[in-house]
Structures are given as C-alpha cells and as structure tokens.
Amino acid sequence: MVRNIIKVRNLKVSYGDRTVLDSVNISVKDGEIYTILGKSGSGKTTLMRSILMLEKSTGIIEVMGVDLNKANNDDKDLIKKSYGVMFQAASLFTSLTVGENVAVPLKEGANIDNNIIFDIVRFKLSLVGLDENVFNLYPYELSGGMRKKAALARALVLDPKIIFLDEPTSGLDPVSADDFDKTISELNKLLGITVVMITHDLDSFFGISNRACVIRDKKVLAEGTPYDIMHQDDKWLKNLFFGNRGRKFTQWNQR
Ligand code: ADP
C-alpha cells in the first residue's frame, strides 16, 4: 500500500485575527503528483507555506511520519533538507550564471569541492533537459521556459524527496508549459519524487496530476483524482472546467 508522505489534519492558519485556513485535511501519497486548486486568495500558498514551515499553524502537519508542529529543530531540519522548492517568480539571482545559481544550495551546506559541485550542477541541468552551454549563461539570456527549468534544477540539487512548485507554468507559452509539465512528469517517474504543486493551469491538472485538492471557504472542498474533482457538484468547479478556459477538459473527458 502506498503510504502518505504528507498528512495534514485540522490545520488552522490565521493572519492576525483573520483565519485563512480552518480544519483543513489533505493526504499526499508517496510518489504522486498532487495539485492544490482554488480561487486566488483561497489559501493555496498559505497551505503550501505551512507544510514548508514558513507559517505558524495549529493542527497536525505530518511529513514522512514527523509531526512538524511538535517536532524538535533537528527533526525539522531533516525534513527541510528533503524539500525542494520553486516559487512562482523562479527567482534566480540575476548577477550569477545559471550554473552558479543552481550551485547555491550546495555551497550553503557542507564544504564540497568545487569540481564535485560543478559535476552535480551539470547533472541536475541535464535532468531538467538543459544542456551544457546553459551553465555559463546569465538568467536574462534565457527564455522563460529555460529560466523555470534552471530554477527547477536548483530545487533538485540536494536530491529532495518532495518538490513544491507554486504555479510553475504561469507566464509560459503553451508549448513551453507542456514541455515543463513533461519534465516534471519524467522526474516524478524517473526519481520517484513526490510533487506538490499549486496551479491554475488545467492542462497541467489533467495532464500530469495524480490527485488534487480544492481549497474553498477556508476548507478542502474536495480531494481525489482529476476525475473525482471534475465531477464535484460545485458551481466554481463547473465554471472552471466547463467555462471557456476549460481547454483540455473536453479532450480528457473523451479518453
Ligand atoms: P492563494 O495562494 O490561494 O492565492 P494565499 O494563501 O496567498 O492565497 O492567501 C490567502 C489569504 O491570506 C489572502 O486573503 C491573502 O491576502 C492573505 N494573506 C496571505 N499572506 C498573508 C500575510 N503574510 N499577511 C496577511 N495576510 C496574508
């Protein structure tokens, strides 16, 4: 049986006296691609940031069996080391080359020999489909899709068990977005990395997600496969899938 790598129970997060998430329950299985859906401002990023230990919360957030709200700092550090994170803006350092950017997490940790660092960086770049000559380019010299891939390579550099992606395909043209999805799916299959991603991109949702949750009114409206989610009797979801922007829905439903 596939175990839950992340289990969230009764999660509550407030900013000041405003509660943003209340009684949230989700389960992410080991090795799956899990999507967090919901309107803008519904609390998707807050949920992800809580799992990343960047927000104060109450309730249970269990990652690989460790309850983060009760864990000591050593256990929390171990869990943090198993995370790779790519935020929306891809946020590469503009004054560093791609290779130097990808190497940053390696240099922050142990004292590793430069030759080994560069070998690891080259390997990670090749894993996301970027070739050798990208190593010495600066972020401004890359296309949007390549920048996202470089940020993904950096998220992968410490061999994470789980990667967190916040709207990874936003701002990309459809071809680059499909290419990025393909890369995520290949990494997930090849390395068994669990992927947790926030997306508004229905092509990604139907194309590569195994399961998903929908955040609504501070809670989880639904959790399940894309098929389960699509068949929820909910006005916002129906509008999302059946409205003008529900591009792949029709093709997917005919499979
Ligand atoms: P989403 O990712 O679904 O767009 P967020 O999790 O970013 O939603 O935000 C959920 C709600 O919490 C929004 O109303 C947002 O304005 C509010 N919020 C997010 N971060 C903060 C913060 N640091 N301080 C106060 N309010 C915040």
PDB file of C-alpha atoms and ligand atoms in Angstrom:
ATOM      1  CA  MET A   1       0.000   0.000   0.000  1.00  0.00           C
ATOM      2  CA  VAL A   2       1.301   3.493  -0.814  1.00  0.00           C
ATOM      3  CA  ARG A   3       1.825   5.480   2.358  1.00  0.00           C
ATOM      4  CA  ASN A   4       1.042   9.124   2.904  1.00  0.00           C
ATOM      5  CA  ILE A   5       4.199  11.200   2.701  1.00  0.00           C
ATOM      6  CA  ILE A   6       2.264  14.277   3.879  1.00  0.00           C
ATOM      7  CA  LYS A   7      -0.775  14.167   6.120  1.00  0.00           C
ATOM      8  CA  VAL A   8      -2.485  17.391   7.202  1.00  0.00           C
ATOM      9  CA  ARG A   9      -5.237  17.222   9.800  1.00  0.00           C
ATOM     10  CA  ASN A  10      -7.314  20.007  11.298  1.00  0.00           C
ATOM     11  CA  LEU A  11      -4.933  22.655  10.059  1.00  0.00           C
ATOM     12  CA  LYS A  12      -5.735  26.202  11.061  1.00  0.00           C
ATOM     13  CA  VAL A  13      -3.767  29.250   9.899  1.00  0.00           C
ATOM     14  CA  SER A  14      -4.603  32.854  10.750  1.00  0.00           C
ATOM     15  CA  TYR A  15      -3.017  36.180   9.860  1.00  0.00           C
ATOM     16  CA  GLY A  16      -3.683  38.368  12.894  1.00  0.00           C
ATOM     17  CA  ASP A  17      -7.314  37.751  13.783  1.00  0.00           C
ATOM     18  CA  ARG A  18      -8.216  36.688  10.244  1.00  0.00           C
ATOM     19  CA  THR A  19      -8.435  32.902   9.781  1.00  0.00           C
ATOM     20  CA  VAL A  20      -7.425  31.856   6.260  1.00  0.00           C
ATOM     21  CA  LEU A  21      -7.499  28.056   6.617  1.00  0.00           C
ATOM     22  CA  ASP A  22      -9.630  26.159   9.108  1.00  0.00           C
ATOM     23  CA  SER A  23      -9.961  22.395   9.682  1.00  0.00           C
ATOM     24  CA  VAL A  24      -8.012  21.574   6.525  1.00  0.00           C
ATOM     25  CA  ASN A  25      -7.314  17.884   5.883  1.00  0.00           C
ATOM     26  CA  ILE A  26      -5.246  16.562   2.979  1.00  0.00           C
ATOM     27  CA  SER A  27      -3.183  13.441   2.295  1.00  0.00           C
ATOM     28  CA  VAL A  28      -0.381  13.320  -0.254  1.00  0.00           C
ATOM     29  CA  LYS A  29       0.797   9.845  -1.224  1.00  0.00           C
ATOM     30  CA  ASP A  30       4.432   8.954  -1.638  1.00  0.00           C
ATOM     31  CA  GLY A  31       5.492   9.330  -5.277  1.00  0.00           C
ATOM     32  CA  GLU A  32       2.462  11.139  -6.624  1.00  0.00           C
ATOM     33  CA  ILE A  33       1.897  14.470  -8.329  1.00  0.00           C
ATOM     34  CA  TYR A  34      -0.557  16.322  -6.125  1.00  0.00           C
ATOM     35  CA  THR A  35      -2.191  19.582  -7.160  1.00  0.00           C
ATOM     36  CA  ILE A  36      -3.670  22.299  -4.965  1.00  0.00           C
ATOM     37  CA  LEU A  37      -6.511  24.100  -6.745  1.00  0.00           C
ATOM     38  CA  GLY A  38      -8.626  27.055  -5.663  1.00  0.00           C
ATOM     39  CA  LYS A  39      -9.526  30.647  -6.411  1.00  0.00           C
ATOM     40  CA  SER A  40      -6.938  33.385  -5.972  1.00  0.00           C
ATOM     41  CA  GLY A  41      -6.766  34.263  -2.300  1.00  0.00           C
ATOM     42  CA  SER A  42      -8.329  30.976  -1.172  1.00  0.00           C
ATOM     43  CA  GLY A  43      -5.229  29.976   0.800  1.00  0.00           C
ATOM     44  CA  LYS A  44      -3.292  27.641  -1.538  1.00  0.00           C
ATOM     45  CA  THR A  45       0.048  29.341  -0.921  1.00  0.00           C
ATOM     46  CA  THR A  46      -0.679  29.511   2.803  1.00  0.00           C
ATOM     47  CA  LEU A  47      -1.259  25.745   2.834  1.00  0.00           C
ATOM     48  CA  MET A  48       1.997  25.133   0.969  1.00  0.00           C
ATOM     49  CA  ARG A  49       3.925  27.576   3.168  1.00  0.00           C
ATOM     50  CA  SER A  50       2.561  25.849   6.296  1.00  0.00           C
ATOM     51  CA  ILE A  51       3.907  22.500   5.078  1.00  0.00           C
ATOM     52  CA  LEU A  52       7.197  24.288   4.310  1.00  0.00           C
ATOM     53  CA  MET A  53       7.255  25.524   7.939  1.00  0.00           C
ATOM     54  CA  LEU A  54       7.097  29.158   6.823  1.00  0.00           C
ATOM     55  CA  GLU A  55       3.774  29.913   8.568  1.00  0.00           C
ATOM     56  CA  LYS A  56       2.617  29.400  12.124  1.00  0.00           C
ATOM     57  CA  SER A  57      -0.257  26.947  12.302  1.00  0.00           C
ATOM     58  CA  THR A  58      -2.194  24.683  14.636  1.00  0.00           C
ATOM     59  CA  GLY A  59      -3.238  21.120  13.892  1.00  0.00           C
ATOM     60  CA  ILE A  60      -1.199  18.241  12.542  1.00  0.00           C
ATOM     61  CA  ILE A  61       1.204  18.502   9.612  1.00  0.00           C
ATOM     62  CA  GLU A  62       2.855  15.121   9.389  1.00  0.00           C
ATOM     63  CA  VAL A  63       5.671  14.766   6.843  1.00  0.00           C
ATOM     64  CA  MET A  64       7.352  11.370   6.498  1.00  0.00           C
ATOM     65  CA  GLY A  65       5.936  10.471   9.906  1.00  0.00           C
ATOM     66  CA  VAL A  66       7.172  13.634  11.679  1.00  0.00           C
ATOM     67  CA  ASP A  67       4.549  15.956  13.164  1.00  0.00           C
ATOM     68  CA  LEU A  68       6.035  19.346  12.293  1.00  0.00           C
ATOM     69  CA  ASN A  69       4.087  21.259  14.911  1.00  0.00           C
ATOM     70  CA  LYS A  70       5.553  19.061  17.647  1.00  0.00           C
ATOM     71  CA  ALA A  71       8.958  18.195  16.201  1.00  0.00           C
ATOM     72  CA  ASN A  72      12.279  19.426  17.582  1.00  0.00           C
ATOM     73  CA  ASN A  73      14.581  21.578  15.451  1.00  0.00           C
ATOM     74  CA  ASP A  74      16.813  18.657  14.390  1.00  0.00           C
ATOM     75  CA  ASP A  75      13.854  16.723  13.004  1.00  0.00           C
ATOM     76  CA  LYS A  76      12.526  19.855  11.310  1.00  0.00           C
ATOM     77  CA  ASP A  77      15.929  20.471   9.704  1.00  0.00           C
ATOM     78  CA  LEU A  78      15.981  16.909   8.375  1.00  0.00           C
ATOM     79  CA  ILE A  79      12.564  17.384   6.817  1.00  0.00           C
ATOM     80  CA  LYS A  80      13.612  20.761   5.356  1.00  0.00           C
ATOM     81  CA  LYS A  81      16.582  19.040   3.718  1.00  0.00           C
ATOM     82  CA  SER A  82      14.206  16.646   1.990  1.00  0.00           C
ATOM     83  CA  TYR A  83      12.316  19.567   0.376  1.00  0.00           C
ATOM     84  CA  GLY A  84      12.975  21.263  -2.953  1.00  0.00           C
ATOM     85  CA  VAL A  85      11.068  24.474  -3.588  1.00  0.00           C
ATOM     86  CA  MET A  86      10.363  26.508  -6.687  1.00  0.00           C
ATOM     87  CA  PHE A  87       8.352  29.662  -6.176  1.00  0.00           C
ATOM     88  CA  GLN A  88       6.390  31.358  -8.902  1.00  0.00           C
ATOM     89  CA  ALA A  89       8.880  34.008  -9.943  1.00  0.00           C
ATOM     90  CA  ALA A  90      11.632  31.382 -10.423  1.00  0.00           C
ATOM     91  CA  SER A  91      13.746  33.965  -8.533  1.00  0.00           C
ATOM     92  CA  LEU A  92      17.220  33.249  -9.904  1.00  0.00           C
ATOM     93  CA  PHE A  93      19.998  35.614  -8.840  1.00  0.00           C
ATOM     94  CA  THR A  94      20.487  37.912 -11.828  1.00  0.00           C
ATOM     95  CA  SER A  95      24.181  38.528 -11.121  1.00  0.00           C
ATOM     96  CA  LEU A  96      25.045  34.797 -11.102  1.00  0.00           C
ATOM     97  CA  THR A  97      25.281  32.432 -14.057  1.00  0.00           C
ATOM     98  CA  VAL A  98      22.829  29.550 -14.300  1.00  0.00           C
ATOM     99  CA  GLY A  99      25.486  27.134 -13.044  1.00  0.00           C
ATOM    100  CA  GLU A 100      26.276  29.366 -10.061  1.00  0.00           C
ATOM    101  CA  ASN A 101      22.570  29.753  -9.310  1.00  0.00           C
ATOM    102  CA  VAL A 102      21.993  26.007  -9.269  1.00  0.00           C
ATOM    103  CA  ALA A 103      25.074  25.564  -7.068  1.00  0.00           C
ATOM    104  CA  VAL A 104      23.833  27.968  -4.348  1.00  0.00           C
ATOM    105  CA  PRO A 105      22.149  25.349  -2.088  1.00  0.00           C
ATOM    106  CA  LEU A 106      25.252  23.116  -2.326  1.00  0.00           C
ATOM    107  CA  LYS A 107      27.535  25.958  -1.261  1.00  0.00           C
ATOM    108  CA  GLU A 108      25.279  26.900   1.658  1.00  0.00           C
ATOM    109  CA  GLY A 109      25.649  23.450   3.201  1.00  0.00           C
ATOM    110  CA  ALA A 110      28.776  21.388   3.510  1.00  0.00           C
ATOM    111  CA  ASN A 111      32.240  22.341   2.316  1.00  0.00           C
ATOM    112  CA  ILE A 112      32.175  20.495  -1.001  1.00  0.00           C
ATOM    113  CA  ASP A 113      34.962  20.588  -3.562  1.00  0.00           C
ATOM    114  CA  ASN A 114      34.183  22.906  -6.499  1.00  0.00           C
ATOM    115  CA  ASN A 115      34.730  20.194  -9.117  1.00  0.00           C
ATOM    116  CA  ILE A 116      32.172  17.969  -7.421  1.00  0.00           C
ATOM    117  CA  ILE A 117      29.728  20.870  -7.151  1.00  0.00           C
ATOM    118  CA  PHE A 118      30.031  21.561 -10.875  1.00  0.00           C
ATOM    119  CA  ASP A 119      29.555  17.876 -11.740  1.00  0.00           C
ATOM    120  CA  ILE A 120      26.386  17.775  -9.639  1.00  0.00           C
ATOM    121  CA  VAL A 121      25.109  21.011 -11.205  1.00  0.00           C
ATOM    122  CA  ARG A 122      25.738  19.719 -14.739  1.00  0.00           C
ATOM    123  CA  PHE A 123      23.917  16.509 -13.906  1.00  0.00           C
ATOM    124  CA  LYS A 124      20.911  18.400 -12.474  1.00  0.00           C
ATOM    125  CA  LEU A 125      20.785  20.674 -15.515  1.00  0.00           C
ATOM    126  CA  SER A 126      20.753  17.635 -17.787  1.00  0.00           C
ATOM    127  CA  LEU A 127      17.970  16.070 -15.689  1.00  0.00           C
ATOM    128  CA  VAL A 128      15.696  19.023 -16.485  1.00  0.00           C
ATOM    129  CA  GLY A 129      16.713  18.997 -20.152  1.00  0.00           C
ATOM    130  CA  LEU A 130      19.140  21.955 -20.177  1.00  0.00           C
ATOM    131  CA  ASP A 131      22.390  21.335 -21.987  1.00  0.00           C
ATOM    132  CA  GLU A 132      25.993  22.170 -21.060  1.00  0.00           C
ATOM    133  CA  ASN A 133      26.181  25.592 -22.698  1.00  0.00           C
ATOM    134  CA  VAL A 134      23.423  26.969 -20.443  1.00  0.00           C
ATOM    135  CA  PHE A 135      25.814  26.610 -17.497  1.00  0.00           C
ATOM    136  CA  ASN A 136      27.644  29.870 -18.210  1.00  0.00           C
ATOM    137  CA  LEU A 137      24.661  31.936 -19.336  1.00  0.00           C
ATOM    138  CA  TYR A 138      23.022  34.587 -17.173  1.00  0.00           C
ATOM    139  CA  PRO A 139      19.291  34.348 -16.375  1.00  0.00           C
ATOM    140  CA  TYR A 140      18.471  37.307 -18.677  1.00  0.00           C
ATOM    141  CA  GLU A 141      19.897  35.317 -21.596  1.00  0.00           C
ATOM    142  CA  LEU A 142      17.362  32.511 -21.119  1.00  0.00           C
ATOM    143  CA  SER A 143      13.784  32.109 -22.354  1.00  0.00           C
ATOM    144  CA  GLY A 144      11.018  31.987 -19.713  1.00  0.00           C
ATOM    145  CA  GLY A 145      10.798  28.211 -20.017  1.00  0.00           C
ATOM    146  CA  MET A 146      14.552  27.778 -19.597  1.00  0.00           C
ATOM    147  CA  ARG A 147      14.576  30.060 -16.541  1.00  0.00           C
ATOM    148  CA  LYS A 148      11.887  27.920 -14.919  1.00  0.00           C
ATOM    149  CA  LYS A 149      13.893  24.799 -15.701  1.00  0.00           C
ATOM    150  CA  ALA A 150      17.028  26.332 -14.203  1.00  0.00           C
ATOM    151  CA  ALA A 151      15.025  27.129 -11.049  1.00  0.00           C
ATOM    152  CA  LEU A 152      13.778  23.541 -11.075  1.00  0.00           C
ATOM    153  CA  ALA A 153      17.353  22.252 -11.359  1.00  0.00           C
ATOM    154  CA  ARG A 154      18.235  24.369  -8.318  1.00  0.00           C
ATOM    155  CA  ALA A 155      15.248  22.902  -6.406  1.00  0.00           C
ATOM    156  CA  LEU A 156      16.554  19.424  -7.259  1.00  0.00           C
ATOM    157  CA  VAL A 157      20.167  19.995  -6.355  1.00  0.00           C
ATOM    158  CA  LEU A 158      20.025  18.498  -2.841  1.00  0.00           C
ATOM    159  CA  ASP A 159      18.143  15.371  -4.029  1.00  0.00           C
ATOM    160  CA  PRO A 160      14.785  16.214  -2.448  1.00  0.00           C
ATOM    161  CA  LYS A 161      12.101  13.623  -1.656  1.00  0.00           C
ATOM    162  CA  ILE A 162       9.359  16.192  -2.236  1.00  0.00           C
ATOM    163  CA  ILE A 163       9.311  19.198  -4.536  1.00  0.00           C
ATOM    164  CA  PHE A 164       6.925  22.100  -4.097  1.00  0.00           C
ATOM    165  CA  LEU A 165       6.032  24.161  -7.133  1.00  0.00           C
ATOM    166  CA  ASP A 166       3.994  27.362  -6.985  1.00  0.00           C
ATOM    167  CA  GLU A 167       2.294  27.942 -10.340  1.00  0.00           C
ATOM    168  CA  PRO A 168       5.265  26.575 -12.290  1.00  0.00           C
ATOM    169  CA  THR A 169       3.787  27.116 -15.745  1.00  0.00           C
ATOM    170  CA  SER A 170       2.348  30.592 -15.176  1.00  0.00           C
ATOM    171  CA  GLY A 171       3.609  33.074 -17.738  1.00  0.00           C
ATOM    172  CA  LEU A 172       4.815  30.376 -20.144  1.00  0.00           C
ATOM    173  CA  ASP A 173       3.508  29.900 -23.673  1.00  0.00           C
ATOM    174  CA  PRO A 174       1.528  26.628 -24.125  1.00  0.00           C
ATOM    175  CA  VAL A 175       4.439  24.784 -25.799  1.00  0.00           C
ATOM    176  CA  SER A 176       6.914  25.693 -23.024  1.00  0.00           C
ATOM    177  CA  ALA A 177       4.267  24.904 -20.402  1.00  0.00           C
ATOM    178  CA  ASP A 178       3.700  21.430 -21.912  1.00  0.00           C
ATOM    179  CA  ASP A 179       7.463  20.906 -22.044  1.00  0.00           C
ATOM    180  CA  PHE A 180       7.771  21.885 -18.368  1.00  0.00           C
ATOM    181  CA  ASP A 181       4.928  19.514 -17.407  1.00  0.00           C
ATOM    182  CA  LYS A 182       6.663  16.733 -19.315  1.00  0.00           C
ATOM    183  CA  THR A 183       9.875  17.394 -17.389  1.00  0.00           C
ATOM    184  CA  ILE A 184       8.028  17.251 -14.042  1.00  0.00           C
ATOM    185  CA  SER A 185       6.300  14.043 -15.015  1.00  0.00           C
ATOM    186  CA  GLU A 186       9.587  12.434 -16.139  1.00  0.00           C
ATOM    187  CA  LEU A 187      11.361  13.441 -12.909  1.00  0.00           C
ATOM    188  CA  ASN A 188       8.474  12.066 -10.909  1.00  0.00           C
ATOM    189  CA  LYS A 189       8.654   8.739 -12.744  1.00  0.00           C
ATOM    190  CA  LEU A 190      12.437   8.520 -13.006  1.00  0.00           C
ATOM    191  CA  LEU A 191      13.367   9.586  -9.473  1.00  0.00           C
ATOM    192  CA  GLY A 192      10.132   8.819  -7.615  1.00  0.00           C
ATOM    193  CA  ILE A 193       9.999  12.409  -6.327  1.00  0.00           C
ATOM    194  CA  THR A 194       6.677  13.446  -4.827  1.00  0.00           C
ATOM    195  CA  VAL A 195       5.417  16.684  -6.369  1.00  0.00           C
ATOM    196  CA  VAL A 196       3.089  19.156  -4.645  1.00  0.00           C
ATOM    197  CA  MET A 197       2.065  21.959  -6.958  1.00  0.00           C
ATOM    198  CA  ILE A 198      -0.247  24.919  -6.977  1.00  0.00           C
ATOM    199  CA  THR A 199      -1.625  25.572 -10.420  1.00  0.00           C
ATOM    200  CA  HIS A 200      -4.395  27.321 -12.326  1.00  0.00           C
ATOM    201  CA  ASP A 201      -3.284  25.521 -15.455  1.00  0.00           C
ATOM    202  CA  LEU A 202      -5.934  22.957 -16.359  1.00  0.00           C
ATOM    203  CA  ASP A 203      -3.620  21.334 -18.875  1.00  0.00           C
ATOM    204  CA  SER A 204      -1.198  20.569 -16.034  1.00  0.00           C
ATOM    205  CA  PHE A 205      -4.042  19.484 -13.795  1.00  0.00           C
ATOM    206  CA  PHE A 206      -5.450  16.965 -16.266  1.00  0.00           C
ATOM    207  CA  GLY A 207      -2.129  16.230 -17.943  1.00  0.00           C
ATOM    208  CA  ILE A 208       0.099  15.208 -15.048  1.00  0.00           C
ATOM    209  CA  SER A 209      -1.727  15.295 -11.661  1.00  0.00           C
ATOM    210  CA  ASN A 210      -2.478  12.003  -9.969  1.00  0.00           C
ATOM    211  CA  ARG A 211      -4.622  13.609  -7.280  1.00  0.00           C
ATOM    212  CA  ALA A 212      -5.624  17.058  -6.111  1.00  0.00           C
ATOM    213  CA  CYS A 213      -7.482  19.071  -3.515  1.00  0.00           C
ATOM    214  CA  VAL A 214      -9.651  22.131  -3.935  1.00  0.00           C
ATOM    215  CA  ILE A 215      -9.486  24.861  -1.290  1.00  0.00           C
ATOM    216  CA  ARG A 216     -12.713  26.747  -0.770  1.00  0.00           C
ATOM    217  CA  ASP A 217     -14.144  28.766   2.138  1.00  0.00           C
ATOM    218  CA  LYS A 218     -11.037  28.039   4.268  1.00  0.00           C
ATOM    219  CA  LYS A 219     -11.560  24.280   3.897  1.00  0.00           C
ATOM    220  CA  VAL A 220     -10.956  21.429   1.477  1.00  0.00           C
ATOM    221  CA  LEU A 221     -13.988  21.275  -0.760  1.00  0.00           C
ATOM    222  CA  ALA A 222     -12.849  18.059  -2.429  1.00  0.00           C
ATOM    223  CA  GLU A 223      -9.862  15.759  -2.673  1.00  0.00           C
ATOM    224  CA  GLY A 224      -9.301  12.978  -5.190  1.00  0.00           C
ATOM    225  CA  THR A 225      -8.294  12.195  -8.762  1.00  0.00           C
ATOM    226  CA  PRO A 226      -8.866  14.795 -11.502  1.00  0.00           C
ATOM    227  CA  TYR A 227     -11.891  12.684 -12.494  1.00  0.00           C
ATOM    228  CA  ASP A 228     -13.320  12.862  -8.937  1.00  0.00           C
ATOM    229  CA  ILE A 229     -12.713  16.602  -8.732  1.00  0.00           C
ATOM    230  CA  MET A 230     -14.196  17.269 -12.130  1.00  0.00           C
ATOM    231  CA  HIS A 231     -17.419  15.532 -11.165  1.00  0.00           C
ATOM    232  CA  GLN A 232     -17.992  17.528  -7.987  1.00  0.00           C
ATOM    233  CA  ASP A 233     -21.322  19.284  -7.845  1.00  0.00           C
ATOM    234  CA  ASP A 234     -19.896  22.768  -7.288  1.00  0.00           C
ATOM    235  CA  LYS A 235     -20.556  25.947  -9.227  1.00  0.00           C
ATOM    236  CA  TRP A 236     -16.990  27.293  -9.131  1.00  0.00           C
ATOM    237  CA  LEU A 237     -15.536  23.951 -10.245  1.00  0.00           C
ATOM    238  CA  LYS A 238     -18.106  23.561 -13.008  1.00  0.00           C
ATOM    239  CA  ASN A 239     -17.259  27.034 -14.218  1.00  0.00           C
ATOM    240  CA  LEU A 240     -13.548  26.215 -14.079  1.00  0.00           C
ATOM    241  CA  PHE A 241     -13.865  23.005 -16.092  1.00  0.00           C
ATOM    242  CA  PHE A 242     -16.824  23.804 -18.350  1.00  0.00           C
ATOM    243  CA  GLY A 243     -16.169  27.520 -18.872  1.00  0.00           C
ATOM    244  CA  ASN A 244     -14.191  28.960 -21.767  1.00  0.00           C
ATOM    245  CA  ARG A 245     -10.881  28.210 -20.120  1.00  0.00           C
ATOM    246  CA  GLY A 246     -11.603  24.526 -19.592  1.00  0.00           C
ATOM    247  CA  ARG A 247      -9.485  23.693 -22.628  1.00  0.00           C
ATOM    248  CA  LYS A 248      -8.364  20.146 -22.081  1.00  0.00           C
ATOM    249  CA  PHE A 249     -11.450  19.058 -20.223  1.00  0.00           C
ATOM    250  CA  THR A 250     -13.303  18.063 -23.375  1.00  0.00           C
ATOM    251  CA  GLN A 251     -10.397  16.041 -24.778  1.00  0.00           C
ATOM    252  CA  TRP A 252      -9.748  14.454 -21.411  1.00  0.00           C
ATOM    253  CA  ASN A 253     -13.378  13.501 -20.864  1.00  0.00           C
ATOM    254  CA  GLN A 254     -13.371  11.715 -24.219  1.00  0.00           C
ATOM    255  CA  ARG A 255     -10.412   9.491 -23.338  1.00  0.00           C
TER     256      ARG A 255
HETATM  257  P1  ADP B   1      -3.745  31.885  -2.811  1.00  0.00           P
HETATM  258  O1  ADP B   1      -2.396  31.261  -2.842  1.00  0.00           O
HETATM  259  O2  ADP B   1      -4.862  30.880  -2.918  1.00  0.00           O
HETATM  260  O3  ADP B   1      -3.916  32.992  -3.811  1.00  0.00           O
HETATM  261  P2  ADP B   1      -2.862  32.931  -0.256  1.00  0.00           P
HETATM  262  O4  ADP B   1      -2.570  31.751   0.590  1.00  0.00           O
HETATM  263  O5  ADP B   1      -1.728  33.668  -0.850  1.00  0.00           O
HETATM  264  O6  ADP B   1      -3.949  32.540  -1.366  1.00  0.00           O
HETATM  265  O7  ADP B   1      -3.684  33.980   0.608  1.00  0.00           O
HETATM  266  C1  ADP B   1      -4.856  33.627   1.328  1.00  0.00           C
HETATM  267  C2  ADP B   1      -5.355  34.857   2.054  1.00  0.00           C
HETATM  268  O8  ADP B   1      -4.443  35.221   3.083  1.00  0.00           O
HETATM  269  C3  ADP B   1      -5.498  36.075   1.140  1.00  0.00           C
HETATM  270  O9  ADP B   1      -6.643  36.784   1.515  1.00  0.00           O
HETATM  271  C4  ADP B   1      -4.244  36.871   1.437  1.00  0.00           C
HETATM  272  O10 ADP B   1      -4.489  38.247   1.265  1.00  0.00           O
HETATM  273  C5  ADP B   1      -3.992  36.545   2.909  1.00  0.00           C
HETATM  274  N1  ADP B   1      -2.549  36.566   3.232  1.00  0.00           N
HETATM  275  C6  ADP B   1      -1.578  35.816   2.635  1.00  0.00           C
HETATM  276  N2  ADP B   1      -0.381  36.064   3.184  1.00  0.00           N
HETATM  277  C7  ADP B   1      -0.588  36.996   4.168  1.00  0.00           C
HETATM  278  C8  ADP B   1       0.264  37.661   5.110  1.00  0.00           C
HETATM  279  N3  ADP B   1       1.571  37.407   5.158  1.00  0.00           N
HETATM  280  N4  ADP B   1      -0.320  38.547   5.945  1.00  0.00           N
HETATM  281  C9  ADP B   1      -1.643  38.783   5.902  1.00  0.00           C
HETATM  282  N5  ADP B   1      -2.499  38.203   5.052  1.00  0.00           N
HETATM  283  C10 ADP B   1      -1.989  37.314   4.185  1.00  0.00           C
END
